[in-house]
Amino acid sequence: MNKNLLYKLAFIVGTMLFFLFGIFGIPKSLSGQGLLTALTDHIHLGLDLKGGTHLILQVQVNEAVNVVAQNAIETLKDQMRKQKIDYTDITQPDPQNNPDHIVIKGVQPQSRTDLMNIVRDRLPEYDITGGADNIWNLAMRPSNLVDLKNKAVSQAIDTIRNRIDALGVSEPTIQEHGLGDYQILVQLPGVDDPGRVKDIMQSTAMLEIKQMIDGPYPSQEAALQAKGGIVPADSMLMSGQCASGSTEPTWCFVSRISAVSGKDLRSADQSTDQNGQPSVSFSLTGEGGQRFYSFTSAHVGDNLAVVLDNKVMEVASIKEPIRDQGSISGGRMTEQQAKDLSMVLRSGALPASIKYLEERTVGPSLGADSIRSGVRAAVVGMVAVLIFMLIYYRGAGINADLALIFNLIILLGFLGWSTMAGVNVALTLPGIAGVILTVGMGVDSNVLIFERIREELRNGKTPPSAVDQGFSHAWITIVDTHVTTIVSAAILFIFGTGPVKGFATTLTFGLLANLFTAVFVSRTIFDWVLSRKQRGEALSI
């Protein structure tokens, strides 16, 4: 055997071992059950095979618009106060249905120019109209409104994906649904606790650290009574754990402006407090830490309120300047709640709440039936093809059968390696269809080559010459059919969703593997067979 052929055989054996490792890794046992366990550990199954949860969510985008409108109102009040522009009221007439609409009342005509300059310079996304009866209307420009709502959906998808990824769910589908306004499709294969996942997904987790101005009070009425029934300017009345060490909810006044917020977080982790209770420790970014240091330096002796989703979680006294570390405890958190909260904080806050429109659970029994049917169809089809090739092409049929088996090993090995690499390409029921179609394309490639070889043999060529001519003539046709099919599969992958992508993935990689096995592997085996034959000995084909 010449060295070139030996190197080719060694390369093929090395490739097969590489992909066999992708399928099984190093199994704990070589028994059937041990190999099956190793296989299922390395190849992840999709929602249709493994079972799981299918959800359709809708982002309440008006809430995101409301947040922008509230900030705009605060900006207007601040700027009008600085420029000494009198007004009687600034409100949103219909925050639920028209959150982008703001009305300013009581602005005198002589302040018209100053007001319009404020809107032009500080709120360029708003158009201002009116002036009759000293009433002005602000409405967000349509292009800005559409952009804001679309960004809310995109941000919600990113946040949900971060939270799902942190849970370790393999091959989740998280994307715009496209069949309704601001809807998101979420498919979670193998999720056995959909309630917990839903809680984590819909948690807003908006963290703010504010100055506690006054309190605690036992009730909202008591707090308002202490201030003459009016919430002081630049203050907010909140409930929660306003009394340090108390487990009963109380009320307190906190500043409207946050010292730092969730966007300043660098990390958040589960921890325990000084009493050994579950808590969440966090650190701030450099900029946030510097801002927090400046704030705490100026408020030593005052109280800080850690506010989560507009609820006071903890109050602590500032004993010395704090730069970039803090913790959230209280509220009798369990370890699981502390773990989930740290995960939610790391993933960022949702721009708006989400509403569940549809929830379906795919049972594991349906997935098991699908697996059995799919595997049975694949095995029966594969065995029938192998037997046919052996009968029809005799000795060369062994060559074709090895190429097909190697093709399957490479394809499954690719799925296993994708899991180990963290890409998590899951096997779906359409993916099994892609595997079966790949087998069909592999058979077709072998038939093309073998028939060309037979044709050359009938024309009187010697076996080595017939094999060489057969592969040369069939090569262009094989490449042509495979490239066109791969292009079609790539289009399916780009524009398809979920299971369609699974079909495109297995088909694409199966065809790439087929080019290797049907041409390189098959030709190498032919060369090895011919190297063992005597001159003039016939080729079994």
Tab-separated table of C-alpha atoms in Angstrom, residues 211-451:
chain	number	residue	atom	x	y	z
A	211	GLN	CA	-32.399	58.428	49.281
A	212	MET	CA	-34.983	57.706	51.961
A	213	ILE	CA	-36.367	61.099	52.929
A	214	ASP	CA	-38.843	60.309	55.667
A	215	GLY	CA	-40.437	57.329	57.396
A	216	PRO	CA	-41.229	54.643	58.195
A	217	TYR	CA	-44.975	54.964	58.691
A	218	PRO	CA	-47.310	52.094	59.543
A	219	SER	CA	-49.744	52.922	56.738
A	220	GLN	CA	-50.182	55.087	53.650
A	221	GLU	CA	-52.760	57.211	55.437
A	222	ALA	CA	-50.399	57.847	58.344
A	223	ALA	CA	-47.628	58.888	55.966
A	224	LEU	CA	-49.866	61.332	54.074
A	225	GLN	CA	-51.328	62.705	57.296
A	226	ALA	CA	-47.812	63.513	58.503
A	227	LYS	CA	-47.305	65.650	55.373
A	228	GLY	CA	-50.661	67.374	55.433
A	229	GLY	CA	-52.129	65.053	52.799
A	230	ILE	CA	-49.663	66.090	50.070
A	231	VAL	CA	-46.629	64.176	48.848
A	232	PRO	CA	-43.692	66.636	49.007
A	233	ALA	CA	-42.171	67.784	45.729
A	234	ASP	CA	-39.373	65.568	44.424
A	235	SER	CA	-40.571	62.740	46.714
A	236	MET	CA	-42.417	59.458	46.182
A	237	LEU	CA	-44.430	57.438	48.670
A	238	MET	CA	-43.526	53.751	48.597
A	239	SER	CA	-44.297	50.657	50.613
A	240	GLY	CA	-42.077	47.748	51.579
A	241	GLN	CA	-39.416	47.068	54.181
A	242	CYS	CA	-38.954	50.727	55.144
A	243	ALA	CA	-38.102	49.847	58.761
A	244	SER	CA	-34.710	48.200	59.052
A	245	GLY	CA	-35.029	44.769	60.651
A	246	SER	CA	-38.835	44.742	60.449
A	247	THR	CA	-40.680	42.023	58.583
A	248	GLU	CA	-43.952	43.986	58.419
A	249	PRO	CA	-44.590	46.190	55.360
A	250	THR	CA	-44.371	49.907	56.102
A	251	TRP	CA	-44.442	53.181	54.126
A	252	CYS	CA	-41.836	55.817	53.530
A	253	PHE	CA	-40.997	58.826	51.352
A	254	VAL	CA	-38.078	58.370	48.960
A	255	SER	CA	-36.512	60.745	46.440
A	256	ARG	CA	-37.843	60.740	42.882
A	257	ILE	CA	-34.326	60.723	41.469
A	258	SER	CA	-32.296	57.523	41.835
A	259	ALA	CA	-28.688	57.617	42.966
A	260	VAL	CA	-27.996	54.585	40.748
A	261	SER	CA	-30.256	52.160	38.896
A	262	GLY	CA	-30.208	48.739	37.246
A	263	LYS	CA	-28.457	50.056	34.163
A	264	ASP	CA	-25.435	50.822	36.362
A	265	LEU	CA	-25.107	47.174	37.451
A	266	ARG	CA	-21.981	45.289	36.485
A	267	SER	CA	-22.856	41.974	38.156
A	268	ALA	CA	-25.308	40.417	40.604
A	269	ASP	CA	-24.875	37.129	42.467
A	270	GLN	CA	-26.663	35.057	45.053
A	271	SER	CA	-25.122	35.453	48.523
A	272	THR	CA	-26.037	35.505	52.221
A	273	ASP	CA	-26.415	38.501	54.536
A	274	GLN	CA	-24.936	38.988	58.008
A	275	ASN	CA	-27.760	36.897	59.471
A	276	GLY	CA	-27.058	34.004	57.152
A	277	GLN	CA	-30.213	34.685	55.128
A	278	PRO	CA	-30.268	34.471	51.304
A	279	SER	CA	-29.494	37.794	49.644
A	280	VAL	CA	-28.221	39.203	46.362
A	281	SER	CA	-24.914	41.056	46.253
A	282	PHE	CA	-24.184	43.363	43.345
A	283	SER	CA	-21.417	45.551	42.003
A	284	LEU	CA	-21.665	48.712	39.917
A	285	THR	CA	-19.942	49.842	36.773
A	286	GLY	CA	-17.090	52.338	37.023
A	287	GLU	CA	-19.308	55.275	36.122
A	288	GLY	CA	-22.144	54.095	38.374
A	289	GLY	CA	-19.704	53.441	41.218
A	290	GLN	CA	-18.269	56.936	40.939
A	291	ARG	CA	-21.755	58.434	40.969
A	292	PHE	CA	-22.719	56.287	43.972
A	293	TYR	CA	-19.538	57.330	45.781
A	294	SER	CA	-20.307	61.020	45.210
A	295	PHE	CA	-23.877	60.548	46.398
A	296	THR	CA	-23.023	58.573	49.555
A	297	SER	CA	-20.169	60.987	50.380
A	298	ALA	CA	-22.684	63.824	50.441
A	299	HIS	CA	-25.272	61.877	52.474
A	300	VAL	CA	-23.337	60.183	55.274
A	301	GLY	CA	-25.788	59.559	58.096
A	302	ASP	CA	-28.839	59.508	55.828
A	303	ASN	CA	-30.823	56.397	54.935
A	304	LEU	CA	-30.729	54.618	51.601
A	305	ALA	CA	-33.657	52.656	50.159
A	306	VAL	CA	-33.035	49.743	47.825
A	307	VAL	CA	-36.095	49.738	45.559
A	308	LEU	CA	-36.975	46.787	43.339
A	309	ASP	CA	-39.930	47.153	40.963
A	310	ASN	CA	-41.247	50.161	42.924
A	311	LYS	CA	-41.125	48.292	46.220
A	312	VAL	CA	-38.689	49.046	49.015
A	313	MET	CA	-36.670	45.903	49.648
A	314	GLU	CA	-34.275	47.229	52.269
A	315	VAL	CA	-33.269	50.400	54.099
A	316	ALA	CA	-29.752	50.994	55.364
A	317	SER	CA	-27.909	53.902	56.953
A	318	ILE	CA	-24.950	55.424	55.100
A	319	LYS	CA	-22.097	55.179	57.617
A	320	GLU	CA	-19.345	55.997	55.147
A	321	PRO	CA	-18.995	56.628	51.420
A	322	ILE	CA	-19.751	53.537	49.335
A	323	ARG	CA	-18.234	53.117	45.901
A	324	ASP	CA	-19.404	50.103	43.923
A	325	GLN	CA	-20.679	47.288	46.157
A	326	GLY	CA	-24.100	46.624	47.655
A	327	SER	CA	-26.587	43.906	48.520
A	328	ILE	CA	-30.301	43.247	48.541
A	329	SER	CA	-31.748	41.268	51.413
A	330	GLY	CA	-34.961	41.320	53.416
A	331	GLY	CA	-38.320	40.231	52.124
A	332	ARG	CA	-37.655	36.716	53.445
A	333	MET	CA	-36.132	35.566	50.187
A	334	THR	CA	-35.542	31.869	49.700
A	335	GLU	CA	-32.327	30.614	48.115
A	336	GLN	CA	-34.197	29.949	44.876
A	337	GLN	CA	-35.713	33.455	44.887
A	338	ALA	CA	-32.291	34.993	45.542
A	339	LYS	CA	-30.831	32.942	42.686
A	340	ASP	CA	-33.645	33.948	40.324
A	341	LEU	CA	-33.439	37.618	41.348
A	342	SER	CA	-29.689	37.751	40.700
A	343	MET	CA	-30.298	36.143	37.312
A	344	VAL	CA	-33.048	38.646	36.445
A	345	LEU	CA	-30.884	41.597	37.527
A	346	ARG	CA	-27.988	40.382	35.396
A	347	SER	CA	-30.240	40.070	32.364
A	348	GLY	CA	-31.532	43.625	32.693
A	349	ALA	CA	-35.032	44.970	33.136
A	350	LEU	CA	-37.853	44.447	30.696
A	351	PRO	CA	-38.844	47.711	28.986
A	352	ALA	CA	-42.514	46.868	29.637
A	353	SER	CA	-44.550	44.070	31.125
A	354	ILE	CA	-45.547	41.070	29.031
A	355	LYS	CA	-48.913	39.392	28.652
A	356	TYR	CA	-49.331	35.688	27.899
A	357	LEU	CA	-51.647	35.179	24.922
A	358	GLU	CA	-51.148	31.463	24.379
A	359	GLU	CA	-49.539	28.596	26.263
A	360	ARG	CA	-49.297	25.022	25.061
A	361	THR	CA	-47.385	22.143	26.540
A	362	VAL	CA	-46.009	19.405	24.295
A	363	GLY	CA	-46.053	16.249	26.387
A	364	PRO	CA	-42.996	14.004	26.537
A	365	SER	CA	-45.150	11.046	25.461
A	366	LEU	CA	-45.871	12.800	22.154
A	367	GLY	CA	-42.151	13.482	21.813
A	368	ALA	CA	-41.328	9.829	22.595
A	369	ASP	CA	-43.822	8.646	19.954
A	370	SER	CA	-42.259	11.026	17.458
A	371	ILE	CA	-38.788	9.752	18.282
A	372	ARG	CA	-39.840	6.119	17.920
A	373	SER	CA	-41.581	6.781	14.598
A	374	GLY	CA	-38.742	8.875	13.245
A	375	VAL	CA	-35.992	6.489	14.330
A	376	ARG	CA	-37.979	3.480	13.055
A	377	ALA	CA	-38.429	5.154	9.656
A	378	ALA	CA	-34.755	6.099	9.519
A	379	VAL	CA	-33.532	2.621	10.516
A	380	VAL	CA	-35.899	0.761	8.169
A	381	GLY	CA	-35.043	3.071	5.287
A	382	MET	CA	-31.320	2.848	6.007
A	383	VAL	CA	-31.328	-0.977	6.239
A	384	ALA	CA	-33.377	-1.309	3.048
A	385	VAL	CA	-30.942	0.958	1.203
A	386	LEU	CA	-27.907	-0.914	2.539
A	387	ILE	CA	-29.352	-4.291	1.459
A	388	PHE	CA	-30.303	-2.928	-1.974
A	389	MET	CA	-26.808	-1.548	-2.568
A	390	LEU	CA	-25.246	-4.862	-1.551
A	391	ILE	CA	-27.506	-6.859	-3.878
A	392	TYR	CA	-27.357	-4.508	-6.839
A	393	TYR	CA	-23.680	-3.478	-6.706
A	394	ARG	CA	-22.249	-6.581	-4.974
A	395	GLY	CA	-18.691	-5.858	-3.759
A	396	ALA	CA	-18.945	-2.162	-4.519
A	397	GLY	CA	-22.132	-2.136	-2.462
A	398	ILE	CA	-19.984	-2.551	0.665
A	399	ASN	CA	-18.159	0.581	-0.408
A	400	ALA	CA	-21.439	2.505	-0.727
A	401	ASP	CA	-22.751	1.168	2.595
A	402	LEU	CA	-19.621	2.291	4.448
A	403	ALA	CA	-19.920	5.736	2.876
A	404	LEU	CA	-23.552	6.015	4.020
A	405	ILE	CA	-22.741	4.874	7.567
A	406	PHE	CA	-19.833	7.325	7.758
A	407	ASN	CA	-22.180	10.034	6.493
A	408	LEU	CA	-24.594	9.345	9.360
A	409	ILE	CA	-21.735	9.315	11.911
A	410	ILE	CA	-20.479	12.706	10.701
A	411	LEU	CA	-23.977	14.206	10.769
A	412	LEU	CA	-24.785	13.025	14.303
A	413	GLY	CA	-21.265	13.892	15.436
A	414	PHE	CA	-21.809	17.432	14.219
A	415	LEU	CA	-24.920	17.691	16.431
A	416	GLY	CA	-22.928	16.349	19.387
A	417	TRP	CA	-20.010	18.712	18.850
A	418	SER	CA	-22.401	21.643	18.508
A	419	THR	CA	-23.718	20.812	21.987
A	420	MET	CA	-20.208	20.620	23.457
A	421	ALA	CA	-19.353	23.921	21.779
A	422	GLY	CA	-22.393	25.569	23.383
A	423	VAL	CA	-24.130	26.186	20.035
A	424	ASN	CA	-26.804	23.599	20.860
A	425	VAL	CA	-28.162	22.601	17.452
A	426	ALA	CA	-31.087	20.407	18.484
A	427	LEU	CA	-32.435	17.430	16.574
A	428	THR	CA	-36.073	17.983	15.635
A	429	LEU	CA	-38.617	15.831	13.799
A	430	PRO	CA	-38.060	17.836	10.579
A	431	GLY	CA	-34.363	17.399	11.347
A	432	ILE	CA	-34.826	13.622	11.153
A	433	ALA	CA	-36.485	14.194	7.769
A	434	GLY	CA	-33.342	16.088	6.788
A	435	VAL	CA	-31.233	13.080	7.853
A	436	ILE	CA	-33.360	10.711	5.758
A	437	LEU	CA	-33.180	13.057	2.757
A	438	THR	CA	-29.398	13.173	3.199
A	439	VAL	CA	-29.272	9.363	3.062
A	440	GLY	CA	-31.262	9.507	-0.173
A	441	MET	CA	-28.855	12.069	-1.654
A	442	GLY	CA	-25.927	9.870	-0.558
A	443	VAL	CA	-27.403	6.859	-2.351
A	444	ASP	CA	-28.024	8.972	-5.426
A	445	SER	CA	-24.378	10.098	-5.455
A	446	ASN	CA	-23.131	6.508	-5.201
A	447	VAL	CA	-25.478	5.354	-7.953
A	448	LEU	CA	-24.217	8.144	-10.228
A	449	ILE	CA	-20.592	7.122	-9.638
A	450	PHE	CA	-21.160	3.380	-9.867
A	451	GLU	CA	-23.172	3.601	-13.086
